[in-house]
PDB file of C-alpha atoms in Angstrom:
ATOM      1  CA  MET T  20      -4.090  -5.659  12.063  1.00 59.00           C
ATOM      2  CA  ASP T  21      -7.577  -5.711  10.587  1.00 70.00           C
ATOM      3  CA  ALA T  22      -9.010  -9.223  10.989  1.00 71.00           C
ATOM      4  CA  ASN T  23     -10.846  -8.757   7.678  1.00 82.00           C
ATOM      5  CA  ILE T  24      -7.595  -8.934   5.725  1.00 94.00           C
ATOM      6  CA  GLU T  25      -5.919 -11.927   7.364  1.00 95.00           C
ATOM      7  CA  ARG T  26      -7.110 -14.237   4.590  1.00 95.00           C
ATOM      8  CA  PHE T  27      -5.285 -12.044   2.074  1.00 97.00           C
ATOM      9  CA  LEU T  28      -1.947 -12.373   3.915  1.00 97.00           C
ATOM     10  CA  ASP T  29       0.521 -15.234   4.060  1.00 97.00           C
ATOM     11  CA  GLU T  30       2.243 -16.562   7.191  1.00 96.00           C
ATOM     12  CA  ASN T  31       4.798 -13.709   6.957  1.00 97.00           C
ATOM     13  CA  HIS T  32       1.993 -11.111   6.839  1.00 96.00           C
ATOM     14  CA  LYS T  33       2.700 -10.323   3.193  1.00 97.00           C
ATOM     15  CA  ILE T  34      -0.189  -9.639   0.854  1.00 97.00           C
ATOM     16  CA  LYS T  35      -0.716 -12.817  -1.163  1.00 97.00           C
ATOM     17  CA  ILE T  36      -4.025 -12.096  -2.910  1.00 96.00           C
ATOM     18  CA  TRP T  37      -5.566  -8.916  -4.276  1.00 96.00           C
ATOM     19  CA  PRO T  38      -9.170  -8.894  -3.006  1.00 96.00           C
ATOM     20  CA  ALA T  39     -12.098  -8.754  -5.403  1.00 95.00           C
ATOM     21  CA  LYS T  40     -14.348  -6.670  -3.148  1.00 95.00           C
ATOM     22  CA  ASN T  41     -13.636  -2.966  -2.823  1.00 95.00           C
ATOM     23  CA  GLN T  42     -14.009  -2.913   0.985  1.00 93.00           C
ATOM     24  CA  PHE T  43     -11.232  -5.501   1.294  1.00 96.00           C
ATOM     25  CA  LYS T  44      -9.050  -3.719  -1.259  1.00 96.00           C
ATOM     26  CA  ILE T  45      -9.263  -0.601   0.893  1.00 95.00           C
ATOM     27  CA  ALA T  46      -8.422  -2.573   4.045  1.00 95.00           C
ATOM     28  CA  VAL T  47      -5.389  -4.124   2.324  1.00 97.00           C
ATOM     29  CA  LEU T  48      -4.243  -0.702   1.111  1.00 96.00           C
ATOM     30  CA  VAL T  49      -4.591   0.736   4.621  1.00 95.00           C
ATOM     31  CA  TYR T  50      -2.472  -2.161   5.896  1.00 96.00           C
ATOM     32  CA  LEU T  51       0.147  -1.526   3.207  1.00 97.00           C
ATOM     33  CA  SER T  52       0.150   2.222   3.850  1.00 97.00           C
ATOM     34  CA  GLU T  53       1.154   1.491   7.447  1.00 96.00           C
ATOM     35  CA  LYS T  54       4.520   0.306   6.101  1.00 97.00           C
ATOM     36  CA  PHE T  55       5.382   3.906   5.210  1.00 98.00           C
ATOM     37  CA  GLU T  56       6.610   6.438   7.759  1.00 97.00           C
ATOM     38  CA  THR T  57       4.891   9.729   8.419  1.00 95.00           C
ATOM     39  CA  GLY T  58       6.877  12.811   7.402  1.00 95.00           C
ATOM     40  CA  VAL T  59       9.255  10.917   5.109  1.00 98.00           C
ATOM     41  CA  PHE T  60       9.568  11.619   1.385  1.00 98.00           C
ATOM     42  CA  TYR T  61      10.160   8.577  -0.800  1.00 98.00           C
ATOM     43  CA  SER T  62      11.369   8.209  -4.365  1.00 98.00           C
ATOM     44  CA  GLU T  63       9.334   6.009  -6.701  1.00 96.00           C
ATOM     45  CA  LYS T  64      12.041   3.366  -6.425  1.00 97.00           C
ATOM     46  CA  GLU T  65      11.802   3.391  -2.608  1.00 98.00           C
ATOM     47  CA  VAL T  66       7.997   3.111  -2.753  1.00 98.00           C
ATOM     48  CA  ASN T  67       8.308   0.149  -5.115  1.00 97.00           C
ATOM     49  CA  GLU T  68      10.833  -1.553  -2.828  1.00 97.00           C
ATOM     50  CA  ILE T  69       8.608  -1.193   0.234  1.00 98.00           C
ATOM     51  CA  ILE T  70       5.631  -2.552  -1.675  1.00 98.00           C
ATOM     52  CA  LYS T  71       7.724  -5.452  -3.029  1.00 97.00           C
ATOM     53  CA  ARG T  72       8.698  -6.372   0.537  1.00 97.00           C
ATOM     54  CA  TRP T  73       5.055  -6.599   1.601  1.00 97.00           C
ATOM     55  CA  HIS T  74       3.415  -8.639  -1.151  1.00 97.00           C
ATOM     56  CA  THR T  75       4.032 -11.915  -2.955  1.00 96.00           C
ATOM     57  CA  PHE T  76       2.115 -11.700  -6.232  1.00 93.00           C
ATOM     58  CA  GLU T  77       4.627  -9.417  -7.996  1.00 90.00           C
ATOM     59  CA  ASP T  78       2.374  -6.541  -9.013  1.00 94.00           C
ATOM     60  CA  PHE T  79       3.722  -3.508  -7.198  1.00 92.00           C
ATOM     61  CA  PHE T  80       2.268  -1.295  -9.971  1.00 96.00           C
ATOM     62  CA  LEU T  81      -1.278  -2.305  -8.990  1.00 97.00           C
ATOM     63  CA  LEU T  82      -0.618  -1.671  -5.308  1.00 98.00           C
ATOM     64  CA  ARG T  83       1.203   1.631  -5.866  1.00 97.00           C
ATOM     65  CA  ARG T  84      -1.615   2.852  -8.109  1.00 97.00           C
ATOM     66  CA  GLY T  85      -4.147   1.817  -5.463  1.00 97.00           C
ATOM     67  CA  LEU T  86      -2.265   3.701  -2.747  1.00 97.00           C
ATOM     68  CA  ILE T  87      -2.196   6.828  -4.919  1.00 97.00           C
ATOM     69  CA  ASP T  88      -5.763   6.549  -6.216  1.00 96.00           C
ATOM     70  CA  MET T  89      -7.147   6.077  -2.708  1.00 96.00           C
ATOM     71  CA  GLN T  90      -4.871   8.920  -1.515  1.00 96.00           C
ATOM     72  CA  PHE T  91      -3.104   6.845   1.148  1.00 97.00           C
ATOM     73  CA  LEU T  92       0.091   8.057  -0.523  1.00 97.00           C
ATOM     74  CA  LYS T  93       0.449  11.458  -2.125  1.00 97.00           C
ATOM     75  CA  ARG T  94       2.727  12.112  -5.076  1.00 97.00           C
ATOM     76  CA  ALA T  95       4.384  15.261  -6.386  1.00 97.00           C
ATOM     77  CA  SER T  96       3.002  16.250  -9.798  1.00 95.00           C
ATOM     78  CA  ASP T  97       6.330  15.414 -11.437  1.00 96.00           C
ATOM     79  CA  GLY T  98       6.496  12.019  -9.684  1.00 92.00           C
ATOM     80  CA  SER T  99       9.736  12.944  -7.932  1.00 95.00           C
ATOM     81  CA  LYS T 100       8.533  12.195  -4.416  1.00 98.00           C
ATOM     82  CA  TYR T 101       5.839  10.338  -2.516  1.00 98.00           C
ATOM     83  CA  TRP T 102       4.687  10.641   1.083  1.00 97.00           C
ATOM     84  CA  LYS T 103       2.172   9.058   3.433  1.00 97.00           C
ATOM     85  CA  ASN T 104      -1.148  10.874   3.704  1.00 95.00           C
ATOM     86  CA  ASP T 105      -2.021  10.390   7.367  1.00 88.00           C
ATOM     87  CA  SER T 106      -5.116  12.609   7.137  1.00 84.00           C
ATOM     88  CA  LYS T 107      -6.714  10.189   4.646  1.00 72.00           C
ATOM     89  CA  ILE T 108      -5.839   7.096   6.693  1.00 68.00           C
ATOM     90  CA  SER T 109      -7.190   8.569   9.926  1.00 63.00           C
ATOM     91  CA  ASN T 110     -10.559   9.117   8.215  1.00 65.00           C
ATOM     92  CA  ILE T 111     -11.027   5.427   7.356  1.00 62.00           C
TER      93      ILE T 111
END
């Protein structure tokens, strides 16, 4: 785990605060993206459930949008499936 994000996690390693600085937002999104498996397709509902399990401030929309915008998760154009983008994560 990135030591830079520990202050944004609670004792259960769930995201408790959305960082203000972009570099920390990216680090938190990398951490969250690690909760998804490579080669697995997820429905939007499954993505939301995984995100809900790993944060405490009840804004999975913000985190899902961040994962998509930063390309840590890819999404089919019709929104029917999501998958982890390992090539993006390995470049961080």
